[in-house]
Amino acid sequence: MKQYIIKGGTPLRGEVTIGGAKNAALGIIVAAIMANEPVVIENLPDVDDVHVLLDAIEGIGAIVERIDTHTVKINGALISNTSVDEDAIRKIRGSYYLVGALLGKYKRALVALPGGCQIGSRPIDQHIKGFEQLGAEVTIHHGKIDASAERLVGEHIYLDCPSVGATINIMMAACMAEGRTIIENPAKEPHIVDVANFLNSMGANIRGAGTDAIRIRGVESLHGSEYSIIPDQIEAGTYMLAVAATGGDVYIQNVIPKHLEAITAKLVEIGARVEEFDDCVHVSADHRLSYANVKTMPYPGFPTDMQPQMTTLLALSEGTSIVTETIFETRLKYVGELRRMGANITVEGNAAIITGVDGLTGAAVSAPDLRAGAALVMAGLAAEGFTCVDHIQYIERGYENFEEKIRRLGGNIDKIDAEDERAVRKFKMKVS
Ligand code: UD1
């Protein structure tokens, strides 16, 4: 098993370039199979979740041509199978988009229930409600979602909560339904807009993505397209906070600063410097930062996917902070690992009460999920001494070349085999 070994205490400095948004890529890869012509997708992040999904669509007959690391050509004309049930897709979240895409195009889908990070119960009732309102019959049996319809007809759908997954899934099915669908109370995350823009580039008719109501006029077929995925808001945010936690100074390139506003605002509030350029943010921190209260909210609020990284930063800041998680009920499980590194955090219900400490100390910790894993790496970079983070397969699901990018910023990190004593010794000699 692989793990990261980190020697902390070096401020991150220099320049890092952000890749394509993982969560947009998952929606876009699946939406691409709805066209009967080739679709070229650029700025694809080279991360495990993307590879799993590309393999899954290949498995049902889509032609997937990997043009280079960040570009893929997908042709869904010859899809022969609407049933997807591989072990790998049960581990990722984005696999549920196969239901919306196959149901929209073929009026039938049988897809293994999605997995993803264990951060809460993660129901899919809003997805199912939407499909049913469009006229599908949906059942869950033997761990699979079974959806089928004679025809799909546009409807007025009100989501009980602004679910990212349900919004994208219903949008995909509705864009090939008859007539007009309105999704009220949709999620407004940047990747909702990106998936809608991509579907429109293939001939769909979707208006209002990113606002309080999405209006979709169904079309009979979708055509080929070339599309470039937006930059990853969460990857960018993770580097912004890692820079602040290590007292560094970094230009974070290929970002959309508007998508980072909630993160930027908190950084500025606690005393870090953030300069915004057209497609870059410059983050620096040359003194100890101060406390803040943070509540996770749907976009444009503070993203739940940045909560563990923010908690980690506040664990090192002066004063008492409260971080409240309102989206996923068990998303504070990693706090125990931070405590092993000397953090002073107590959890009460869905809130972390953080009393800032002067510094963290390196320890052996375990990544419980993707974003908490990234937060532990961040903690390791800021801590005194050596930190080992295991279960890094979670981190690799969503961060491209994580250790390489950190190394280029001057961080001391390596990926090694957990059992390889020699690699540990070599790393320690190199960095001491
Ligand atoms: C997506 C992201 C994930 C991010 C999350 C919130 C992907 C692949 N994953 O996950 O990284 O943390 O958005 O920004 O894009 N809910 C229901 N019923 C439903 C659906 C959701 O009650 O049918 C609830 C969930 O329990 C949760 C909230 O709605 O409390 C938000 O979930 P949702 O936006 O759907 O998250 P995901 O799409 O799973």
Coordinates of C-alpha atoms and ligand atoms in Angstrom, one line a residue:
M1 CA 0.0 0.0 0.0
K2 CA 1.3 3.5 -0.9
Q3 CA 1.5 6.3 1.5
Y4 CA 2.8 9.9 1.6
I5 CA 5.8 10.8 3.7
I6 CA 6.1 14.4 4.5
K7 CA 8.7 16.6 6.3
G8 CA 6.9 19.7 7.3
G9 CA 7.9 23.2 8.1
T10 CA 8.8 24.5 4.6
P11 CA 6.7 27.4 3.3
L12 CA 5.2 26.6 -0.1
R13 CA 6.6 29.1 -2.7
G14 CA 6.4 29.5 -6.5
E15 CA 3.7 28.8 -9.0
V16 CA 1.2 25.9 -9.4
T17 CA -1.2 25.2 -12.2
I18 CA -4.7 23.9 -11.5
G19 CA -6.2 21.1 -13.6
G20 CA -9.7 20.6 -14.9
A21 CA -12.5 20.2 -12.4
K22 CA -13.0 16.6 -11.4
N23 CA -16.7 17.0 -10.6
A24 CA -17.4 18.7 -13.8
A25 CA -15.4 16.1 -15.7
L26 CA -17.5 13.2 -14.3
G27 CA -20.7 14.8 -15.5
I28 CA -19.2 15.8 -18.9
I29 CA -17.7 12.4 -19.6
V30 CA -21.1 10.7 -19.1
A31 CA -23.0 13.4 -20.9
A32 CA -20.7 12.8 -23.9
I33 CA -22.2 9.4 -24.5
M34 CA -25.6 11.0 -25.2
A35 CA -24.3 12.2 -28.6
N36 CA -24.1 10.0 -31.7
E37 CA -21.0 11.7 -32.9
P38 CA -17.5 12.1 -31.6
V39 CA -17.0 14.6 -28.8
V40 CA -13.6 15.9 -27.8
I41 CA -13.1 16.9 -24.2
E42 CA -10.1 18.9 -23.2
N43 CA -8.6 19.9 -19.8
L44 CA -9.6 16.5 -18.4
P45 CA -8.0 16.0 -14.9
D46 CA -5.7 12.9 -14.8
V47 CA -7.3 11.4 -11.7
D48 CA -8.6 8.0 -10.7
D49 CA -12.3 8.8 -10.7
V50 CA -12.0 10.0 -14.3
H51 CA -10.3 6.8 -15.4
V52 CA -12.9 4.6 -13.7
L53 CA -15.7 6.4 -15.5
L54 CA -13.9 6.3 -18.9
D55 CA -13.5 2.5 -18.5
A56 CA -17.2 2.2 -17.5
I57 CA -18.5 4.0 -20.6
E58 CA -16.0 1.9 -22.8
G59 CA -17.5 -1.2 -21.1
I60 CA -21.0 -0.4 -22.5
G61 CA -19.8 0.3 -26.0
A62 CA -18.7 3.9 -26.2
I63 CA -15.5 4.4 -28.2
V64 CA -13.0 6.1 -26.0
E65 CA -9.8 7.4 -27.6
R66 CA -7.3 8.9 -25.1
I67 CA -5.7 11.6 -27.3
D68 CA -3.3 12.7 -24.6
T69 CA -3.2 12.9 -20.7
H70 CA -5.8 15.7 -20.7
T71 CA -7.8 15.1 -23.9
V72 CA -10.2 12.4 -24.7
K73 CA -12.5 11.7 -27.7
I74 CA -15.7 9.9 -26.9
N75 CA -18.2 8.5 -29.4
G76 CA -21.5 7.2 -28.0
A77 CA -23.0 6.1 -31.3
L78 CA -22.4 2.4 -30.8
I79 CA -23.5 1.9 -27.2
S80 CA -25.0 -1.5 -27.1
N81 CA -25.7 -1.9 -23.4
T82 CA -27.6 0.2 -20.9
S83 CA -26.5 -1.9 -17.9
V84 CA -23.4 -0.8 -15.9
D85 CA -22.3 -2.9 -13.0
E86 CA -18.6 -3.0 -12.4
D87 CA -16.9 -3.1 -9.1
A88 CA -15.0 0.0 -9.8
I89 CA -18.0 2.2 -10.5
R90 CA -19.6 1.3 -7.2
K91 CA -16.7 3.1 -5.5
I92 CA -17.2 6.5 -7.2
R93 CA -20.0 9.0 -6.9
G94 CA -20.2 10.3 -10.4
S95 CA -21.3 6.9 -11.7
Y96 CA -24.9 7.9 -10.9
Y97 CA -24.9 10.3 -13.9
L98 CA -25.0 7.2 -16.1
V99 CA -28.7 6.8 -15.1
G100 CA -29.6 10.3 -16.3
A101 CA -27.6 10.0 -19.5
L102 CA -28.8 6.5 -20.5
L103 CA -32.4 7.1 -19.5
G104 CA -32.4 10.4 -21.5
K105 CA -30.9 8.8 -24.6
Y106 CA -32.2 5.2 -24.5
K107 CA -35.1 5.5 -22.0
R108 CA -33.5 2.7 -20.0
A109 CA -30.7 2.4 -17.5
L110 CA -29.6 -0.3 -15.0
V111 CA -26.7 1.1 -13.0
A112 CA -25.0 0.0 -9.8
L113 CA -25.7 2.3 -6.9
P114 CA -22.9 4.9 -6.5
G115 CA -20.2 4.9 -3.8
G116 CA -17.9 7.8 -3.2
C117 CA -16.6 9.2 0.1
Q118 CA -18.2 8.0 3.3
I119 CA -19.1 11.4 4.6
G120 CA -22.8 10.9 5.3
S121 CA -25.8 8.8 4.2
R122 CA -25.9 10.5 0.7
P123 CA -29.4 9.5 -0.4
I124 CA -30.5 9.8 -4.0
D125 CA -34.2 10.3 -3.5
Q126 CA -34.2 13.7 -5.3
H127 CA -32.6 12.0 -8.4
I128 CA -35.3 9.4 -8.4
K129 CA -38.1 11.9 -7.8
G130 CA -36.9 13.9 -10.8
F131 CA -36.7 10.8 -13.1
E132 CA -40.2 9.7 -12.0
Q133 CA -41.7 13.1 -12.6
L134 CA -40.3 12.9 -16.2
G135 CA -42.3 9.7 -16.6
A136 CA -39.7 7.0 -15.7
E137 CA -40.4 4.0 -13.5
V138 CA -37.5 3.7 -11.1
T139 CA -36.8 0.8 -8.7
I140 CA -33.8 -0.2 -6.6
H141 CA -33.0 -3.8 -6.4
H142 CA -29.9 -6.0 -5.8
G143 CA -27.8 -2.8 -5.3
K144 CA -28.8 -1.3 -8.7
I145 CA -30.9 1.6 -9.9
D146 CA -33.3 0.4 -12.6
A147 CA -34.9 3.2 -14.5
S148 CA -37.0 2.9 -17.7
A149 CA -39.7 4.8 -19.6
E150 CA -41.8 4.5 -22.7
R151 CA -41.2 8.2 -23.2
L152 CA -39.9 11.1 -21.0
V153 CA -42.0 14.2 -20.9
G154 CA -40.9 17.6 -19.5
E155 CA -42.2 18.6 -16.0
H156 CA -41.9 21.2 -13.3
I157 CA -39.5 19.6 -10.8
Y158 CA -38.9 21.2 -7.4
L159 CA -35.8 19.8 -5.5
D160 CA -36.2 19.6 -1.8
C161 CA -32.5 20.4 -1.4
P162 CA -30.1 21.9 -4.0
S163 CA -28.4 18.6 -4.8
V164 CA -25.5 18.8 -7.2
G165 CA -25.9 15.2 -8.4
A166 CA -29.7 15.4 -8.8
T167 CA -29.5 18.7 -10.7
I168 CA -27.0 17.3 -13.2
N169 CA -28.8 13.9 -13.5
I170 CA -32.2 15.4 -14.1
M171 CA -30.8 18.0 -16.5
M172 CA -29.2 15.2 -18.6
A173 CA -32.4 13.1 -18.7
A174 CA -34.6 16.2 -19.4
C175 CA -32.5 17.5 -22.3
M176 CA -33.8 14.5 -24.3
A177 CA -37.3 14.5 -22.9
E178 CA -40.3 15.8 -24.9
G179 CA -41.2 19.4 -24.1
R180 CA -40.1 21.8 -21.4
T181 CA -38.6 20.9 -17.9
I182 CA -38.1 23.4 -15.2
I183 CA -35.8 22.5 -12.3
E184 CA -36.5 24.7 -9.3
N185 CA -34.1 25.0 -6.3
P186 CA -31.3 23.5 -8.3
A187 CA -27.6 23.4 -7.2
K188 CA -25.7 26.4 -8.6
E189 CA -22.1 25.1 -8.3
P190 CA -19.7 26.1 -11.1
H191 CA -19.7 22.5 -12.5
I192 CA -23.5 22.6 -12.9
V193 CA -23.0 25.5 -15.3
D194 CA -20.1 23.7 -17.0
V195 CA -22.1 20.5 -17.6
A196 CA -25.0 22.6 -18.9
N197 CA -22.7 24.6 -21.3
F198 CA -21.2 21.3 -22.5
L199 CA -24.7 19.8 -23.2
N200 CA -25.6 23.0 -25.0
S201 CA -22.5 22.7 -27.1
M202 CA -23.9 19.3 -28.3
G203 CA -27.2 20.9 -29.2
A204 CA -29.2 20.8 -26.0
N205 CA -31.3 23.7 -25.0
I206 CA -30.7 24.5 -21.3
R207 CA -31.1 28.0 -19.9
G208 CA -30.6 29.3 -16.4
A209 CA -27.9 26.9 -15.1
G210 CA -26.3 28.7 -12.1
T211 CA -29.6 30.5 -11.2
D212 CA -32.6 29.6 -9.1
A213 CA -34.4 27.8 -12.0
I214 CA -33.0 25.8 -14.9
R215 CA -35.2 25.7 -18.0
I216 CA -34.7 22.8 -20.4
R217 CA -36.4 22.4 -23.8
G218 CA -36.0 18.8 -24.9
V219 CA -34.3 17.9 -28.2
E220 CA -34.4 14.7 -30.2
S221 CA -30.7 14.1 -30.6
L222 CA -27.3 15.6 -29.6
H223 CA -24.3 16.1 -31.9
G224 CA -20.5 16.2 -31.7
S225 CA -18.6 18.9 -29.9
E226 CA -15.3 20.1 -28.7
Y227 CA -15.2 21.3 -25.1
S228 CA -12.7 22.4 -22.5
I229 CA -13.5 21.7 -18.8
I230 CA -13.3 24.6 -16.2
P231 CA -10.5 24.7 -13.7
D232 CA -11.0 22.8 -10.4
Q233 CA -12.3 25.1 -7.7
I234 CA -11.5 22.6 -4.9
E235 CA -8.0 21.8 -6.1
A236 CA -7.3 25.5 -6.3
G237 CA -8.8 26.1 -2.8
T238 CA -6.7 23.3 -1.3
Y239 CA -3.5 24.9 -2.6
M240 CA -4.7 28.3 -1.4
L241 CA -5.2 27.0 2.2
A242 CA -2.0 24.9 2.1
V243 CA 0.0 28.1 1.2
A244 CA -1.6 29.9 4.1
A245 CA -1.0 27.0 6.5
T246 CA 2.7 26.9 5.7
G247 CA 3.2 30.7 5.7
G248 CA 4.1 30.6 2.0
D249 CA 3.7 32.7 -1.1
V250 CA 2.3 31.1 -4.3
Y251 CA 0.7 32.1 -7.6
I252 CA -2.1 29.7 -8.3
Q253 CA -2.6 29.7 -12.1
N254 CA -5.5 28.6 -14.3
V255 CA -8.3 29.4 -11.9
I256 CA -11.6 31.3 -12.2
P257 CA -11.2 33.7 -9.2
K258 CA -15.0 34.2 -9.0
H259 CA -15.4 30.5 -8.2
L260 CA -13.0 30.9 -5.3
E261 CA -14.7 33.9 -3.7
A262 CA -16.0 32.1 -0.5
I263 CA -12.5 30.7 0.1
T264 CA -10.8 34.0 -0.7
A265 CA -13.1 35.9 1.6
K266 CA -12.3 33.6 4.6
L267 CA -8.6 33.8 3.9
V268 CA -8.7 37.6 3.9
E269 CA -10.8 37.6 7.0
I270 CA -8.2 35.7 9.0
G271 CA -5.3 37.8 7.7
A272 CA -3.9 36.2 4.6
R273 CA -3.2 38.2 1.5
V274 CA -5.0 37.2 -1.7
E275 CA -4.5 39.1 -5.0
E276 CA -6.8 38.2 -7.9
F277 CA -5.8 38.4 -11.5
D278 CA -7.7 37.2 -14.6
D279 CA -7.0 33.5 -14.3
C280 CA -4.7 33.5 -11.3
V281 CA -4.8 34.1 -7.5
H282 CA -1.7 35.0 -5.5
V283 CA -1.9 33.9 -1.9
S284 CA 0.6 34.7 0.8
A285 CA 0.8 34.7 4.6
D286 CA 3.7 36.0 6.5
H287 CA 2.3 36.0 10.0
R288 CA 0.1 33.8 12.2
L289 CA -3.5 33.9 11.0
S290 CA -6.5 34.5 13.3
Y291 CA -9.7 32.7 14.1
A292 CA -13.0 32.6 12.1
N293 CA -16.4 31.0 12.1
V294 CA -17.2 29.0 8.9
K295 CA -20.4 27.3 7.9
T296 CA -20.5 25.0 4.8
M297 CA -23.3 26.0 2.4
P298 CA -24.3 25.2 -1.2
Y299 CA -22.5 27.4 -3.8
P300 CA -21.9 30.4 -3.6
G301 CA -21.4 29.6 0.1
F302 CA -18.4 28.0 1.6
P303 CA -17.9 24.5 0.0
T304 CA -18.2 21.4 2.1
D305 CA -15.4 20.0 0.0
M306 CA -13.1 22.7 1.5
Q307 CA -14.2 22.1 5.1
P308 CA -11.4 19.7 6.3
Q309 CA -8.7 22.0 4.8
M310 CA -10.2 25.0 6.5
T311 CA -10.5 23.3 9.8
T312 CA -6.8 22.3 9.5
L313 CA -5.8 25.9 8.7
L314 CA -7.8 27.2 11.7
A315 CA -6.3 24.6 13.9
L316 CA -3.0 26.5 13.4
S317 CA -4.6 30.0 13.7
E318 CA -4.8 32.2 16.8
G319 CA -8.0 32.1 18.9
T320 CA -11.1 29.9 18.9
S321 CA -12.9 29.1 15.6
I322 CA -16.1 27.2 14.9
V323 CA -16.6 25.2 11.7
T324 CA -20.1 24.0 11.1
E325 CA -20.8 21.3 8.5
T326 CA -24.3 21.6 7.2
I327 CA -24.2 19.4 4.1
F328 CA -22.8 16.0 5.1
E329 CA -23.5 14.6 8.6
T330 CA -20.3 12.6 9.2
R331 CA -17.8 14.8 7.6
L332 CA -15.8 15.5 10.7
K333 CA -14.4 12.0 11.2
Y334 CA -10.8 13.1 10.3
V335 CA -10.6 15.4 13.4
G336 CA -9.2 12.5 15.4
E337 CA -6.3 12.3 13.0
L338 CA -5.6 16.0 13.3
R339 CA -5.6 15.6 17.1
R340 CA -2.9 13.0 16.8
M341 CA -0.8 15.8 15.3
G342 CA -1.5 18.1 18.3
A343 CA -4.6 20.0 17.1
N344 CA -7.0 21.1 19.8
I345 CA -10.4 20.4 18.3
T346 CA -13.6 19.1 19.9
V347 CA -16.6 18.0 17.9
E348 CA -20.1 18.8 19.1
G349 CA -22.8 17.5 16.7
N350 CA -22.0 18.9 13.3
A351 CA -19.6 21.6 14.6
A352 CA -15.8 21.5 15.2
I353 CA -14.7 23.8 18.0
I354 CA -11.1 24.7 17.3
T355 CA -8.7 26.3 19.7
G356 CA -5.7 27.3 17.6
V357 CA -2.3 25.8 18.6
D358 CA 1.2 27.3 18.0
G359 CA 2.1 24.4 15.8
L360 CA 1.3 20.8 14.8
T361 CA 3.7 17.9 15.1
G362 CA 4.2 15.1 12.6
A363 CA 2.5 11.8 13.1
A364 CA 1.3 8.7 11.3
V365 CA -2.3 9.4 10.2
S366 CA -4.8 7.8 7.9
A367 CA -6.9 9.5 5.1
P368 CA -10.5 8.7 5.8
D369 CA -11.7 10.2 2.4
L370 CA -10.6 12.4 -0.5
R371 CA -10.7 16.0 0.9
A372 CA -9.9 15.0 4.5
G373 CA -6.9 13.2 3.1
A374 CA -5.7 16.4 1.3
A375 CA -6.2 18.3 4.6
L376 CA -4.0 15.8 6.4
V377 CA -1.3 16.3 3.8
M378 CA -1.7 20.0 4.3
A379 CA -1.3 19.5 8.1
G380 CA 1.8 17.4 7.5
L381 CA 3.3 20.2 5.3
A382 CA 2.8 22.7 8.1
A383 CA 3.8 20.4 11.0
E384 CA 7.1 20.0 12.7
G385 CA 8.9 16.8 11.8
F386 CA 7.7 13.8 9.7
T387 CA 4.1 12.8 8.9
C388 CA 3.0 9.6 7.1
V389 CA -0.5 9.7 5.5
D390 CA -1.8 6.3 4.5
H391 CA -4.9 5.3 2.4
I392 CA -3.8 7.8 -0.2
Q393 CA -5.9 6.0 -2.8
Y394 CA -8.7 8.4 -1.7
I395 CA -6.5 11.4 -2.4
E396 CA -5.5 10.1 -5.8
R397 CA -9.2 9.9 -6.8
G398 CA -9.3 13.7 -7.0
Y399 CA -5.8 15.4 -7.0
E400 CA -3.7 15.2 -10.1
N401 CA 0.1 14.7 -9.5
F402 CA -0.5 15.9 -5.9
E403 CA 3.0 15.1 -4.6
E404 CA 4.7 16.4 -7.7
K405 CA 2.9 19.7 -7.6
I406 CA 3.7 20.1 -3.9
R407 CA 7.4 19.2 -4.5
R408 CA 7.6 21.9 -7.2
L409 CA 6.4 24.4 -4.6
G410 CA 9.3 23.3 -2.3
G411 CA 7.3 21.0 -0.1
N412 CA 9.1 17.9 1.1
I413 CA 6.8 15.0 0.2
D414 CA 7.3 11.6 -1.4
K415 CA 5.0 8.7 -2.3
I416 CA 6.4 5.4 -1.0
D417 CA 5.4 1.8 -0.2
A418 CA 4.2 1.7 3.4
E419 CA 6.5 -1.3 4.0
D420 CA 9.6 0.1 2.3
E421 CA 11.9 1.0 5.2
R422 CA 14.7 1.9 2.7
A423 CA 12.5 4.5 1.0
V424 CA 11.7 6.1 4.4
R425 CA 15.4 6.3 5.2
K426 CA 16.2 7.7 1.8
F427 CA 13.5 10.4 2.1
K428 CA 14.7 11.3 5.6
M429 CA 18.3 11.6 4.5
K430 CA 17.3 13.7 1.5
V431 CA 15.3 16.2 3.5
S432 CA 17.4 16.6 6.6
Ligands
UD1_1 C1 -21.4 16.5 -5.0 C2 -19.9 16.4 -5.2 C3 -19.2 16.4 -3.8 C4 -19.7 17.6 -3.0 C5 -21.2 17.7 -3.0 C6 -21.7 18.9 -2.3 C7 -19.7 15.1 -7.2 C8 -19.3 13.8 -7.9 N1 -19.6 15.2 -5.9 O1 -21.8 15.3 -4.3 O2 -17.8 16.4 -4.0 O3 -19.2 17.4 -1.7 O4 -21.7 17.6 -4.3 O5 -21.1 20.1 -2.9 O6 -19.9 16.1 -7.9 N2 -29.3 14.9 -0.9 C9 -30.6 14.4 -0.6 N3 -31.2 13.7 -1.6 C10 -30.6 13.5 -2.8 C11 -29.4 14.1 -3.1 C12 -28.7 14.8 -2.1 O7 -31.1 14.5 0.5 O8 -31.3 12.8 -3.7 C13 -28.6 15.7 0.2 C14 -27.3 15.1 0.6 O9 -27.5 14.1 1.6 C15 -26.5 16.2 1.1 C16 -27.0 17.4 0.1 O10 -28.2 16.9 -0.4 O11 -26.9 16.6 2.4 C17 -26.0 17.7 -1.0 O12 -25.7 16.5 -1.7 P1 -25.3 16.6 -3.3 O13 -25.2 18.0 -3.7 O14 -26.3 15.7 -4.0 O15 -23.9 15.9 -3.3 P2 -23.3 14.9 -4.3 O16 -23.9 15.1 -5.7 O17 -23.4 13.5 -3.7

